[in-house]
Short mmCIF file of C-alpha atoms in Angstrom, two decimals:
data_model
loop_
_atom_site.label_atom_id
_atom_site.label_comp_id
_atom_site.label_asym_id
_atom_site.label_seq_id
_atom_site.Cartn_x
_atom_site.Cartn_y
_atom_site.Cartn_z
CA PHE A 32 -11.79 -128.57 57.71
CA CYS A 33 -11.00 -132.12 56.75
CA GLU A 34 -14.17 -134.17 56.84
CA ILE A 35 -12.50 -137.24 57.08
CA CYS A 36 -11.27 -136.80 60.26
CA LEU A 37 -13.35 -133.93 61.41
CA THR A 38 -10.43 -131.73 62.41
CA ASN A 39 -9.04 -128.22 61.60
CA ASN A 40 -5.70 -129.47 61.45
CA CYS A 41 -5.71 -132.09 59.45
CA ASP A 42 -1.88 -133.64 58.86
CA GLY A 43 -2.75 -134.98 55.67
CA SER A 44 -2.79 -139.05 56.57
CA ALA A 45 -6.77 -138.69 55.70
CA GLY A 46 -5.96 -140.53 53.30
CA LYS A 47 -6.48 -143.44 55.52
CA ILE A 48 -9.82 -143.48 57.01
CA ALA A 49 -9.57 -143.24 61.01
CA THR A 50 -12.72 -145.65 62.09
CA MET A 51 -14.19 -143.94 65.32
CA ILE A 52 -16.09 -146.37 67.87
CA ALA A 53 -18.42 -145.13 70.39
CA LEU A 54 -17.85 -146.59 73.61
CA VAL A 55 -21.46 -145.56 75.81
CA SER A 56 -20.59 -145.53 79.79
CA SER A 57 -23.42 -146.60 81.97
CA ASP A 58 -24.42 -143.15 82.50
CA ASN A 59 -24.71 -142.79 78.95
CA GLU A 60 -21.99 -140.99 78.39
CA ARG A 61 -20.39 -141.77 74.71
CA PHE A 62 -16.75 -141.71 74.20
CA GLU A 63 -15.71 -141.55 70.55
CA VAL A 64 -12.19 -143.64 70.32
CA SER A 65 -10.09 -144.51 67.33
CA GLU A 66 -10.40 -148.38 66.35
CA GLU A 67 -7.01 -148.79 66.98
CA ALA A 68 -7.75 -147.36 70.71
CA ALA A 69 -10.57 -149.63 71.15
CA SER A 70 -9.07 -152.27 69.78
CA GLN A 71 -6.44 -152.89 72.68
CA SER A 72 -9.68 -154.35 74.48
CA GLN A 73 -10.05 -157.78 72.90
CA THR A 74 -13.46 -157.93 73.97
CA ILE A 75 -14.57 -154.30 72.19
CA ARG A 76 -12.24 -156.02 69.21
CA ASN A 77 -13.81 -159.28 69.04
CA MET A 78 -17.08 -157.04 68.76
CA ILE A 79 -15.95 -154.76 66.10
CA GLU A 80 -15.08 -157.79 64.15
CA ASP A 81 -18.60 -159.59 64.69
CA GLY A 82 -20.09 -156.04 63.33
CA CYS A 83 -21.55 -155.45 66.68
CA ALA A 84 -20.06 -152.10 67.57
CA ASP A 85 -22.31 -149.73 65.41
CA GLY A 86 -24.43 -147.54 67.13
CA GLY A 87 -21.84 -147.75 70.06
CA ILE A 88 -20.93 -150.27 72.36
CA PRO A 89 -22.38 -150.75 75.70
CA LEU A 90 -20.41 -151.00 78.83
CA PRO A 91 -23.33 -150.61 81.60
CA ASN A 92 -20.57 -151.86 84.19
CA VAL A 93 -18.41 -148.72 83.72
CA THR A 94 -19.37 -145.40 84.77
CA SER A 95 -17.83 -142.23 82.54
CA SER A 96 -15.04 -140.81 84.84
CA VAL A 97 -13.98 -144.52 84.82
CA LEU A 98 -13.94 -145.04 81.57
CA ALA A 99 -12.64 -141.24 80.95
CA LYS A 100 -9.57 -142.92 82.55
CA VAL A 101 -9.05 -145.99 80.82
CA LEU A 102 -9.34 -144.15 77.40
CA GLU A 103 -6.61 -141.91 78.24
CA TYR A 104 -4.13 -144.85 78.90
CA CYS A 105 -5.59 -146.50 75.76
CA ASN A 106 -5.02 -143.56 73.72
CA LYS A 107 -1.34 -143.06 75.07
CA HIS A 108 -0.91 -146.83 73.89
CA ALA A 109 -2.48 -147.34 71.25
CA ALA A 110 0.27 -146.07 68.93
CA THR A 111 2.85 -148.67 70.54
CA THR A 112 2.42 -152.64 70.04
CA THR A 113 5.11 -153.30 72.89
CA PRO A 114 5.11 -152.50 76.27
CA ASP A 115 6.95 -149.29 77.38
CA ALA A 116 8.94 -151.27 80.01
CA ALA A 117 9.98 -147.55 81.77
CA SER A 118 6.31 -146.80 81.87
CA THR A 119 5.28 -144.91 85.26
CA GLU A 120 1.64 -146.35 84.67
CA ALA A 121 1.00 -149.61 86.89
CA VAL A 122 -1.23 -152.17 86.16
CA ILE A 123 -2.71 -154.06 89.47
CA GLY A 124 -5.16 -157.01 88.17
CA SER A 125 -7.25 -157.91 91.07
CA ALA A 126 -8.63 -161.05 92.11
CA GLY A 127 -11.06 -162.60 89.47
CA THR A 128 -9.26 -160.88 86.45
CA ARG A 129 -12.21 -158.44 86.53
CA ALA A 130 -10.76 -155.50 87.23
CA VAL A 131 -7.79 -153.27 85.93
CA LEU A 132 -6.58 -150.65 88.19
CA GLY A 133 -5.05 -147.87 86.09
CA PRO A 134 -2.12 -145.61 86.52
CA ALA A 135 -1.18 -145.37 90.00
CA ARG A 136 -0.07 -141.99 89.61
CA HIS A 137 -3.28 -140.72 89.47
CA GLY A 138 -5.37 -143.18 91.61
CA PRO A 139 -6.65 -146.75 90.96
CA VAL A 140 -9.50 -146.93 87.97
CA VAL A 141 -11.30 -149.84 88.23
CA LEU A 142 -12.80 -151.28 84.64
CA ARG A 143 -14.63 -154.19 84.84
CA ALA A 144 -16.15 -154.48 81.46
CA VAL A 145 -12.89 -154.66 79.80
CA PRO A 146 -10.86 -157.70 80.30
CA CYS A 147 -6.98 -157.22 81.48
CA ARG A 148 -5.76 -157.27 77.92
CA ALA A 149 -5.01 -153.89 77.29
CA ALA A 150 -1.79 -152.99 75.84
CA GLY A 151 -1.30 -156.65 75.18
CA ARG A 152 -0.37 -156.73 78.78
CA ARG A 153 -2.20 -159.81 80.62
CA CYS A 154 -3.40 -159.16 84.07
CA PRO A 155 -2.56 -161.40 86.62
CA GLU A 156 -4.78 -163.33 88.97
CA GLY A 157 -4.75 -161.55 92.38
CA CYS A 158 -2.65 -157.98 92.94
CA ARG A 159 0.54 -157.25 91.98
CA LEU A 160 2.53 -154.48 90.79
CA ASP A 161 3.21 -154.71 86.81
CA GLU A 162 7.00 -154.20 85.97
CA GLY A 163 8.20 -150.66 85.60
CA GLN A 164 6.21 -149.03 88.17
CA ASP A 165 7.64 -145.71 88.79
CA ALA A 166 9.49 -146.32 92.26
CA GLY A 167 8.25 -142.97 93.73
CA ALA A 168 4.63 -143.97 93.17
CA ASP A 169 2.72 -143.76 96.35
CA GLN A 170 1.26 -147.50 97.04
CA ALA A 171 -2.44 -146.72 96.90
CA THR A 172 -3.93 -145.70 100.43
CA PHE A 173 -7.41 -145.21 99.99
CA LYS A 174 -9.15 -142.70 102.18
CA ILE A 175 -12.58 -142.90 102.04
CA GLU A 176 -14.41 -139.84 102.87
CA ASN A 177 -17.00 -140.50 105.66
CA ASP A 178 -20.32 -138.46 104.37
CA PHE A 179 -21.83 -139.23 107.94
CA ARG A 180 -24.19 -136.89 110.10
CA PRO A 181 -22.64 -137.47 113.37
CA GLU A 182 -26.09 -139.09 114.78
CA ASP A 183 -26.32 -141.46 112.02
CA VAL A 184 -22.87 -142.93 112.88
CA GLU A 185 -24.51 -142.82 116.53
CA LYS A 186 -27.41 -144.85 115.97
CA ILE A 187 -24.84 -147.76 114.03
CA ARG A 188 -22.72 -148.01 117.09
CA LYS A 189 -25.60 -148.22 119.16
CA GLU A 190 -27.63 -150.79 117.49
CA ASN A 191 -24.68 -153.12 117.37
CA ALA A 192 -22.57 -151.91 120.61
CA TRP A 193 -20.78 -155.15 121.05
CA ALA A 194 -19.07 -154.86 117.31
CA PHE A 195 -17.38 -151.79 118.62
CA GLU A 196 -15.98 -152.65 121.96
CA GLU A 197 -12.00 -152.85 121.41
CA MET B 1477 -6.43 -130.55 85.31
CA TRP B 1478 -9.34 -131.94 87.02
CA LYS B 1479 -10.16 -133.12 90.56
CA LEU B 1480 -8.15 -136.55 91.21
CA PRO B 1481 -11.03 -139.14 91.80
CA ASN B 1482 -11.08 -141.16 94.93
CA PRO B 1483 -9.82 -144.37 94.23
CA MET B 1484 -11.89 -146.66 96.80
CA ASP B 1485 -14.91 -144.54 95.07
CA GLN B 1486 -14.09 -146.44 91.67
CA LEU B 1487 -14.50 -149.74 93.06
CA THR B 1488 -17.82 -151.04 91.59
CA ASP B 1489 -19.96 -152.46 94.14
CA ASP B 1490 -19.57 -156.06 93.28
CA ILE B 1491 -15.83 -155.97 94.00
CA LEU B 1492 -16.93 -154.13 97.38
CA VAL B 1493 -19.03 -157.03 98.27
CA GLU B 1494 -16.46 -159.17 96.87
CA ILE B 1495 -13.89 -157.77 99.67
CA LEU B 1496 -16.39 -157.50 102.17
CA SER B 1497 -17.75 -161.22 102.31
CA ARG B 1498 -14.25 -162.75 103.60
CA VAL B 1499 -14.18 -160.08 106.66
CA PRO B 1500 -15.74 -161.52 109.99
CA TYR B 1501 -19.29 -160.48 110.65
CA ARG B 1502 -17.66 -158.18 113.58
CA SER B 1503 -15.98 -156.26 111.07
CA LEU B 1504 -18.51 -155.99 108.58
CA LEU B 1505 -20.73 -154.09 111.57
CA ARG B 1506 -18.10 -151.72 111.91
CA CYS B 1507 -17.62 -151.35 108.07
CA SER B 1508 -21.14 -150.01 108.22
CA CYS B 1509 -19.99 -146.79 109.46
CA VAL B 1510 -17.59 -146.09 107.24
CA SER B 1511 -19.35 -144.19 104.98
CA ARG B 1512 -23.14 -144.12 103.45
CA ARG B 1513 -22.13 -145.79 100.52
CA TRP B 1514 -20.81 -148.56 102.41
CA ARG B 1515 -23.48 -148.99 104.89
CA ASP B 1516 -26.04 -149.00 102.30
CA LEU B 1517 -24.48 -151.74 100.43
CA ILE B 1518 -24.34 -154.06 103.52
CA ALA B 1519 -27.92 -153.51 104.43
CA ASN B 1520 -28.78 -153.94 100.71
CA PRO B 1521 -30.80 -156.85 100.68
CA ASP B 1522 -29.59 -157.81 97.25
CA HIS B 1523 -26.01 -158.61 98.37
CA ARG B 1524 -26.72 -160.35 101.51
CA ARG B 1525 -26.31 -163.77 100.07
CA LYS B 1526 -22.80 -162.79 99.89
CA LEU B 1527 -21.51 -161.29 102.93
CA PRO B 1528 -21.19 -163.45 106.40
CA GLN B 1529 -24.09 -164.32 108.14
CA THR B 1530 -24.77 -164.61 111.62
CA LEU B 1531 -27.53 -166.02 114.17
CA ALA B 1532 -30.91 -165.60 112.23
CA GLY B 1533 -33.03 -167.46 114.84
CA PHE B 1534 -34.07 -171.37 115.83
CA PHE B 1535 -35.83 -174.16 114.43
CA TYR B 1536 -38.08 -176.44 116.78
CA HIS B 1537 -40.99 -178.33 116.85
CA ALA B 1538 -44.40 -177.24 117.72
CA PRO B 1539 -45.17 -179.95 116.76
CA LYS B 1540 -44.72 -179.28 112.81
CA ILE B 1541 -41.31 -177.41 112.24
CA CYS B 1542 -41.65 -173.75 113.13
CA PHE B 1543 -38.60 -170.72 112.87
CA ALA B 1544 -38.51 -168.26 115.81
CA ASN B 1545 -36.62 -164.93 114.55
CA ALA B 1546 -33.17 -164.35 116.85
CA SER B 1547 -34.68 -160.50 116.90
CA GLY B 1548 -38.26 -161.31 117.64
CA THR B 1549 -39.27 -159.63 113.88
CA GLY B 1550 -40.18 -161.73 111.05
CA SER B 1551 -39.47 -164.76 109.83
CA LEU B 1552 -38.02 -167.53 107.27
CA PRO B 1553 -40.22 -169.68 105.91
CA LEU B 1554 -41.09 -172.20 107.55
CA LEU B 1555 -39.98 -175.07 105.16
CA ALA B 1556 -42.67 -174.91 103.16
CA PHE B 1557 -40.75 -175.59 100.25
CA LEU B 1558 -40.51 -179.62 101.31
CA PRO B 1559 -42.46 -182.03 99.94
CA ASP B 1560 -45.30 -183.39 102.32
CA ARG B 1561 -43.77 -186.88 102.52
CA GLU B 1562 -46.76 -189.07 101.68
CA GLY B 1563 -48.49 -187.79 105.22
CA LYS B 1564 -45.47 -188.63 107.24
CA GLY B 1565 -44.15 -185.44 109.39
CA ILE B 1566 -40.41 -185.14 109.31
CA ASP B 1567 -38.37 -184.82 112.90
CA LEU B 1568 -35.77 -182.30 112.91
CA LEU B 1569 -32.31 -183.90 114.27
CA ASP B 1570 -29.61 -181.61 114.18
CA GLY B 1571 -28.34 -178.28 112.14
CA CYS B 1572 -24.96 -177.26 110.99
CA ASN B 1573 -23.50 -173.93 109.94
CA GLY B 1574 -26.79 -173.52 107.88
CA LEU B 1575 -27.70 -177.12 106.99
CA LEU B 1576 -30.46 -178.91 109.06
CA LEU B 1577 -30.79 -182.83 109.14
CA CYS B 1578 -34.44 -184.56 109.56
CA ARG B 1579 -35.62 -188.02 109.56
CA CYS B 1580 -38.31 -188.95 107.62
CA PHE B 1581 -40.53 -191.83 108.06
CA ARG B 1582 -41.96 -193.31 104.91
CA PHE B 1583 -45.72 -193.98 104.26
CA ALA B 1584 -45.26 -197.51 103.27
CA ASP B 1585 -43.47 -199.00 106.13
CA PRO B 1586 -43.49 -196.53 109.32
CA LYS B 1587 -39.84 -198.23 110.32
CA GLU B 1588 -38.43 -196.97 106.71
CA PHE B 1589 -36.58 -194.12 106.74
CA ASP B 1590 -34.27 -191.50 104.96
CA TYR B 1591 -32.42 -188.57 106.08
CA LEU B 1592 -33.03 -185.30 104.56
CA VAL B 1593 -30.19 -182.32 104.45
CA ILE B 1594 -31.70 -179.34 103.89
CA ASN B 1595 -30.50 -176.03 103.42
CA PRO B 1596 -33.13 -173.62 104.26
CA ALA B 1597 -31.92 -170.46 102.56
CA THR B 1598 -31.71 -172.08 99.34
CA GLU B 1599 -34.60 -174.05 99.37
CA LYS B 1600 -33.18 -177.33 98.61
CA TRP B 1601 -32.78 -180.40 100.01
CA VAL B 1602 -30.74 -184.17 99.53
CA THR B 1603 -32.02 -187.67 100.43
CA VAL B 1604 -29.53 -189.59 102.33
CA PRO B 1605 -30.74 -192.98 101.75
CA VAL B 1606 -30.34 -195.69 104.90
CA SER B 1607 -30.94 -199.34 104.36
CA ARG B 1608 -31.94 -199.75 108.19
CA ARG B 1609 -34.97 -199.35 109.64
CA TRP B 1610 -35.40 -197.32 112.38
CA SER B 1611 -34.98 -198.64 116.11
CA ASN B 1612 -33.76 -196.57 119.26
CA LYS B 1613 -30.34 -198.46 118.08
CA VAL B 1614 -30.14 -195.42 115.71
CA GLU B 1615 -31.98 -192.39 116.68
CA MET B 1616 -28.97 -190.33 117.84
CA ALA B 1617 -27.95 -188.88 114.11
CA ARG B 1618 -25.89 -185.71 114.42
CA LEU B 1619 -24.77 -183.37 111.12
CA GLY B 1620 -21.24 -182.02 110.52
CA PHE B 1621 -20.77 -179.44 108.20
CA GLN B 1622 -18.12 -176.60 107.39
CA PRO B 1623 -18.38 -174.77 104.26
CA ALA B 1624 -15.01 -172.55 104.82
CA VAL B 1625 -13.50 -176.04 104.84
CA SER B 1626 -15.50 -178.46 102.17
CA SER B 1627 -18.72 -178.22 100.74
CA HIS B 1628 -19.06 -181.75 101.74
CA PHE B 1629 -21.27 -182.90 104.73
CA HIS B 1630 -21.17 -185.50 107.10
CA VAL B 1631 -23.88 -187.45 108.90
CA LEU B 1632 -22.83 -189.33 112.00
CA GLU B 1633 -25.24 -192.24 113.35
CA PHE B 1634 -24.41 -193.67 116.43
CA GLN B 1635 -25.10 -197.28 117.26
CA LEU B 1636 -26.30 -197.58 120.40
CA ASN B 1637 -26.21 -200.84 122.73
CA TRP B 1638 -29.83 -201.65 123.15
CA ASP B 1639 -30.37 -205.18 123.02
CA SER B 1640 -33.95 -205.00 122.21
CA ASP B 1641 -35.59 -207.63 120.19
CA ASP B 1642 -38.06 -205.32 118.91
CA ASP B 1643 -37.74 -201.91 117.99
CA GLY B 1644 -38.10 -199.92 121.81
CA GLU B 1645 -41.59 -200.57 121.69
CA ASP B 1646 -41.14 -201.79 125.18
CA ASP B 1647 -38.84 -200.35 127.47
CA GLU B 1648 -39.01 -203.11 130.13
CA ASP B 1649 -37.47 -205.38 127.55
CA VAL B 1650 -34.44 -203.41 126.64
CA ASP B 1651 -31.07 -204.97 127.84
CA GLY B 1652 -27.89 -202.69 127.30
CA ASP B 1653 -27.02 -199.51 128.66
CA GLY B 1654 -27.40 -197.74 125.16
CA TYR B 1655 -23.97 -196.99 125.26
CA VAL B 1656 -22.00 -196.28 122.07
CA LEU B 1657 -20.77 -199.54 120.01
CA GLY B 1658 -19.96 -197.43 117.37
CA VAL B 1659 -20.91 -195.18 114.68
CA LYS B 1660 -21.78 -195.00 111.48
CA ILE B 1661 -20.89 -192.53 108.95
CA TYR B 1662 -22.04 -190.97 105.66
CA SER B 1663 -19.79 -188.64 103.67
CA SER B 1664 -22.02 -186.76 100.80
CA GLU B 1665 -18.57 -186.68 98.89
CA THR B 1666 -18.23 -190.49 98.02
CA GLY B 1667 -22.12 -191.06 99.26
CA GLN B 1668 -21.29 -193.96 100.80
CA TRP B 1669 -21.98 -195.08 104.90
CA SER B 1670 -18.77 -196.35 106.64
CA TYR B 1671 -19.17 -198.03 110.19
CA LYS B 1672 -16.25 -197.30 113.16
CA GLN B 1673 -16.14 -198.94 116.22
CA SER B 1674 -16.16 -196.57 119.54
CA GLY B 1675 -12.45 -195.52 120.21
CA TRP B 1676 -13.71 -194.03 123.79
CA GLU B 1677 -12.25 -195.67 126.32
CA VAL B 1678 -14.98 -195.54 128.71
CA ASP B 1679 -18.81 -196.61 127.93
CA ILE B 1680 -20.42 -193.26 126.51
CA THR B 1681 -24.05 -192.52 126.52
CA LEU B 1682 -25.87 -190.27 124.65
CA ASP B 1683 -28.93 -188.75 124.88
CA SER B 1684 -30.84 -187.16 121.79
CA ASP B 1685 -31.84 -184.32 123.71
CA PHE B 1686 -28.19 -183.38 124.60
CA ASN B 1687 -26.76 -181.24 121.91
CA SER B 1688 -23.27 -181.37 119.85
CA VAL B 1689 -21.29 -179.27 118.02
CA PHE B 1690 -19.36 -179.60 114.86
CA VAL B 1691 -16.04 -177.64 114.18
CA ASP B 1692 -13.02 -178.46 112.14
CA GLY B 1693 -13.92 -181.89 111.26
CA ILE B 1694 -14.80 -183.14 114.71
CA LEU B 1695 -18.32 -183.25 116.35
CA TYR B 1696 -18.51 -182.86 120.36
CA VAL B 1697 -21.43 -184.06 122.04
CA ILE B 1698 -22.57 -184.12 125.48
CA ALA B 1699 -22.64 -187.32 127.20
CA THR B 1700 -24.86 -188.68 130.06
CA SER B 1701 -21.75 -188.89 132.28
CA CYS B 1702 -20.89 -185.17 132.39
CA VAL B 1703 -18.25 -185.36 129.65
CA ILE B 1704 -18.35 -184.15 126.16
CA ALA B 1705 -17.23 -187.07 123.70
CA ALA B 1706 -15.47 -185.93 120.43
CA VAL B 1707 -15.06 -188.18 117.33
CA ASP B 1708 -14.09 -187.12 114.00
CA VAL B 1709 -15.53 -187.59 111.16
CA GLU B 1710 -13.44 -189.89 109.52
CA GLY B 1711 -13.88 -192.21 113.32
CA LYS B 1712 -10.37 -192.16 113.43
CA THR B 1713 -9.73 -189.84 116.47
CA TRP B 1714 -11.57 -190.37 119.92
CA ARG B 1715 -11.60 -188.14 122.58
CA ILE B 1716 -13.28 -187.10 126.17
CA ILE B 1717 -13.12 -183.84 127.81
CA ASP B 1718 -14.40 -183.58 131.07
CA PHE B 1719 -16.80 -181.03 132.26
CA PRO B 1720 -15.30 -178.47 133.99
CA ARG B 1721 -15.51 -178.25 137.98
CA SER B 1722 -14.78 -175.13 140.36
CA GLU B 1723 -12.48 -175.63 143.24
CA ASN B 1724 -14.99 -175.71 145.85
CA SER B 1725 -17.82 -177.68 143.69
CA ARG B 1726 -20.04 -179.47 146.21
CA PHE B 1727 -22.33 -181.28 143.12
CA PRO B 1728 -20.94 -184.56 142.16
CA ASP B 1729 -23.21 -184.29 139.38
CA PRO B 1730 -23.59 -181.23 137.39
CA ASP B 1731 -26.72 -180.60 135.62
CA VAL B 1732 -26.50 -181.40 131.62
CA GLY B 1733 -25.02 -178.68 130.29
CA PHE B 1734 -25.22 -177.05 126.53
CA ILE B 1735 -22.36 -176.36 124.36
CA ASP B 1736 -21.88 -174.50 121.75
CA LEU B 1737 -18.95 -172.51 119.64
CA SER B 1738 -19.12 -168.81 120.13
CA GLN B 1739 -16.15 -166.49 118.97
CA GLY B 1740 -14.42 -169.65 117.27
CA LYS B 1741 -14.23 -171.07 121.10
CA LEU B 1742 -16.31 -174.04 122.71
CA HIS B 1743 -18.03 -172.59 125.12
CA LEU B 1744 -20.38 -174.78 127.90
CA ALA B 1745 -23.09 -173.25 129.49
CA ASN B 1746 -24.19 -174.97 133.04
CA SER B 1747 -26.07 -174.43 136.18
CA ASP B 1748 -22.87 -173.49 138.36
CA ASP B 1749 -21.35 -176.30 140.70
CA ILE B 1750 -21.59 -174.28 143.74
CA THR B 1751 -24.68 -173.31 144.35
CA GLY B 1752 -26.69 -173.98 141.77
CA ASP B 1753 -28.29 -171.08 141.57
CA ASN B 1754 -26.69 -169.33 138.72
CA LEU B 1755 -25.77 -170.10 135.08
CA ALA B 1756 -22.37 -170.37 134.52
CA ILE B 1757 -20.50 -170.29 131.01
CA TRP B 1758 -17.24 -171.62 130.47
CA VAL B 1759 -14.90 -171.36 127.53
CA LEU B 1760 -12.22 -173.69 126.03
CA GLU B 1761 -9.64 -171.34 125.07
CA ASP B 1762 -7.68 -173.85 123.66
CA ARG B 1763 -9.77 -177.22 121.92
CA ASN B 1764 -6.42 -179.46 122.25
CA ASN B 1765 -6.09 -179.32 125.96
CA GLU B 1766 -8.45 -179.44 128.67
CA GLU B 1767 -8.16 -176.50 130.45
CA TRP B 1768 -11.91 -174.58 130.84
CA THR B 1769 -11.84 -171.08 131.73
CA LEU B 1770 -15.02 -170.06 133.75
CA LYS B 1771 -16.08 -166.58 131.44
CA HIS B 1772 -19.02 -165.34 133.01
CA THR B 1773 -21.45 -166.25 136.38
CA VAL B 1774 -25.03 -164.74 136.33
CA SER B 1775 -27.95 -165.49 138.68
CA PHE B 1776 -31.33 -167.32 137.92
CA ARG B 1777 -32.87 -164.58 139.49
CA HIS B 1778 -31.64 -162.42 137.52
CA LEU B 1779 -32.61 -163.91 134.32
CA VAL B 1780 -36.19 -165.17 135.20
CA ARG B 1781 -36.88 -164.66 138.49
CA ARG B 1782 -36.17 -167.71 139.78
CA GLU B 1783 -33.92 -168.49 142.46
CA SER B 1784 -32.93 -172.30 140.89
CA VAL B 1785 -34.37 -173.67 138.19
CA HIS B 1786 -34.25 -177.51 136.55
CA PHE B 1787 -31.78 -176.85 133.83
CA GLY B 1788 -31.82 -178.68 130.98
CA LEU B 1789 -35.06 -179.80 131.45
CA HIS B 1790 -38.50 -178.26 130.57
CA GLU B 1791 -38.03 -175.04 132.64
CA PHE B 1792 -34.68 -174.13 130.89
CA VAL B 1793 -33.33 -174.93 128.09
CA VAL B 1794 -30.44 -173.07 126.58
CA ALA B 1795 -30.92 -172.59 122.87
CA ALA B 1796 -27.62 -171.00 121.90
CA ILE B 1797 -24.71 -169.29 122.44
CA HIS B 1798 -24.47 -166.55 119.65
CA PRO B 1799 -21.71 -167.38 117.65
CA ASP B 1800 -20.10 -164.07 117.29
CA ARG B 1801 -20.84 -161.93 120.21
CA ASN B 1802 -21.47 -162.90 124.35
CA MET B 1803 -25.06 -163.57 124.23
CA VAL B 1804 -27.00 -166.63 125.51
CA TYR B 1805 -30.06 -167.52 124.13
CA PHE B 1806 -32.34 -169.69 126.05
CA VAL B 1807 -36.29 -170.70 126.73
CA PHE B 1808 -37.73 -170.52 129.86
CA CYS B 1809 -41.62 -172.15 130.53
CA ASP B 1810 -42.89 -169.85 132.90
CA GLU B 1811 -45.59 -170.01 135.11
CA SER B 1812 -48.57 -170.49 132.62
CA ASP B 1813 -46.65 -173.08 130.69
CA ASP B 1814 -45.61 -170.82 127.90
CA ARG B 1815 -42.36 -171.25 126.78
CA GLN B 1816 -40.85 -168.00 126.39
CA LEU B 1817 -37.50 -167.53 124.09
CA MET B 1818 -35.36 -164.85 125.81
CA SER B 1819 -31.58 -163.75 125.50
CA TYR B 1820 -29.15 -162.77 128.12
CA ASP B 1821 -26.19 -159.82 127.25
CA MET B 1822 -23.45 -160.81 129.00
CA ASP B 1823 -21.54 -157.52 128.41
CA SER B 1824 -24.63 -155.17 129.16
CA GLY B 1825 -26.88 -157.59 131.62
CA GLU B 1826 -29.52 -157.14 129.59
CA VAL B 1827 -32.46 -159.49 129.63
CA HIS B 1828 -34.84 -159.45 126.52
CA VAL B 1829 -37.69 -161.77 126.06
CA ILE B 1830 -37.69 -162.32 122.24
CA GLN B 1831 -40.85 -164.38 121.40
CA ASN B 1832 -43.52 -166.57 123.07
CA LEU B 1833 -43.46 -169.77 121.60
CA GLY B 1834 -46.43 -170.98 122.93
CA GLN B 1835 -47.00 -174.14 125.08
CA ASP B 1836 -46.95 -176.82 122.54
CA CYS B 1837 -42.92 -176.72 121.46
CA HIS B 1838 -41.04 -179.56 121.85
CA ASP B 1839 -37.86 -178.78 123.97
CA HIS B 1840 -35.21 -179.18 121.84
CA TYR B 1841 -34.21 -176.05 119.39
CA VAL B 1842 -31.64 -176.02 116.39
CA SER B 1843 -29.98 -172.53 116.25
CA TYR B 1844 -29.66 -171.12 112.34
CA VAL B 1845 -26.93 -169.36 110.72
CA PRO B 1846 -28.25 -168.95 106.67
CA MET B 1847 -25.90 -170.31 104.01
CA PHE B 1848 -26.50 -169.27 100.59
CA SER B 1849 -24.21 -171.24 98.89
CA GLU B 1850 -25.67 -173.74 96.48
CA ALA B 1851 -22.53 -175.75 96.28
CA CYS B 1852 -23.52 -177.90 99.37
CA VAL B 1853 -27.09 -179.16 98.64
CA ARG B 1854 -27.69 -179.28 94.95
CA GLY B 1855 -31.17 -180.09 95.37
CA GLN B 1856 -33.13 -183.17 94.40
CA GLN B 1857 -32.39 -185.10 91.24
#
């Protein structure tokens, strides 16, 4: 057991200290990521450099399920400095550059707190698919589960019947 | 392998609100049925400011400025935030897309006045200074404002041909017919007034009780000779649109009429010109030509249990045609002289009494759709 990288299968690169950064999602789940991976976000990198990262960086606008997806992406690209043109992932920038939609294959993932500078790619205004998207990936069709009871729907339709006339 | 997350569930609330803020009001109501999350998001008062608005109610004088809610429940603040201008009241002149135009007299000299443009939703207002005294020559002022096009507003003050030397106190001495000589137009973008001579090919007489509609940079105002006079905010384009006429029309002079914008089209409500016993709703399918279509007729007996009414006078005053649906709001003066605010649904035929406004209200109603953006009226300096 290596006490530096805290694993049983230390690959001997323990000579360099892998600094871990904690990111805390809105539902208070802590995600430990390497500083290298976390620094792909310019915002987080700034916070690290300013010394604000001690104790964890709170991301109050991001749920744990969303953060997990983004970190998966970041971990994958931490090792590479140039974007992988053949990557099957798509990064879609939404209006105002406030949202990143992650890999289309797994369904879009939205992140608000982290600006769209992960892995050096800048997200454009408006929606567009980044180059290198897998041509076979489906266009995201948003299927939303209708969790209403029939009587609740009926109530809404009745209250505003005029809006539901064809 | 975990269950694939639903993409739309991942959208944060504010992004979803941002998307919904761009749909028409009717679509927003339909979106309430998508899922409980969407329903709650739309109903959440925190998001109200961003989402599309609809008719909230009516401002009127009774004699202080009051507000009647269109659904008959609750009410907005009654402009209490306005400072009492040194004891003088303010006159509500017009409203347009969430802003109100008022005239406020200065205490020091009762003929000196300012225009106030007020946003009741944000509780902010601005003063539009005028350099002339009030007289009946300038009593007709209207507001032009369309936030979808521009955050700037215009005030159109019609210059009327009353030749009285004094300020209209002695009606017997009045010469002239009170027709429009021209219009002074104020732009909040430039902060300047400019005068444009009337370009209407006939004399147009206006009355401050006749209502107007502003859309696409053009003010449409009802004139006394059964026409709608239109002028744009630059004072360059002047048009006259005749009232619609049925083929077997029996009345040479229809009643005064009421115009409003509903579902993007200009509508005219008037007593019908065949029997006079019905309320007729006409619609201008295309604002650029003059082809009116008769959209709907309903008897006054069905509406207010009277065979005929004095349309446009205090007995039966139309207050609005709903901007998003086929509904007419009107105020009916009943046997006890109470003003009843009522609604009529053209689709279902239902008539509802919304609220009793009492006996003291003036017969001029300004319909109100809230506008929460602070861009246009930033407030007093």
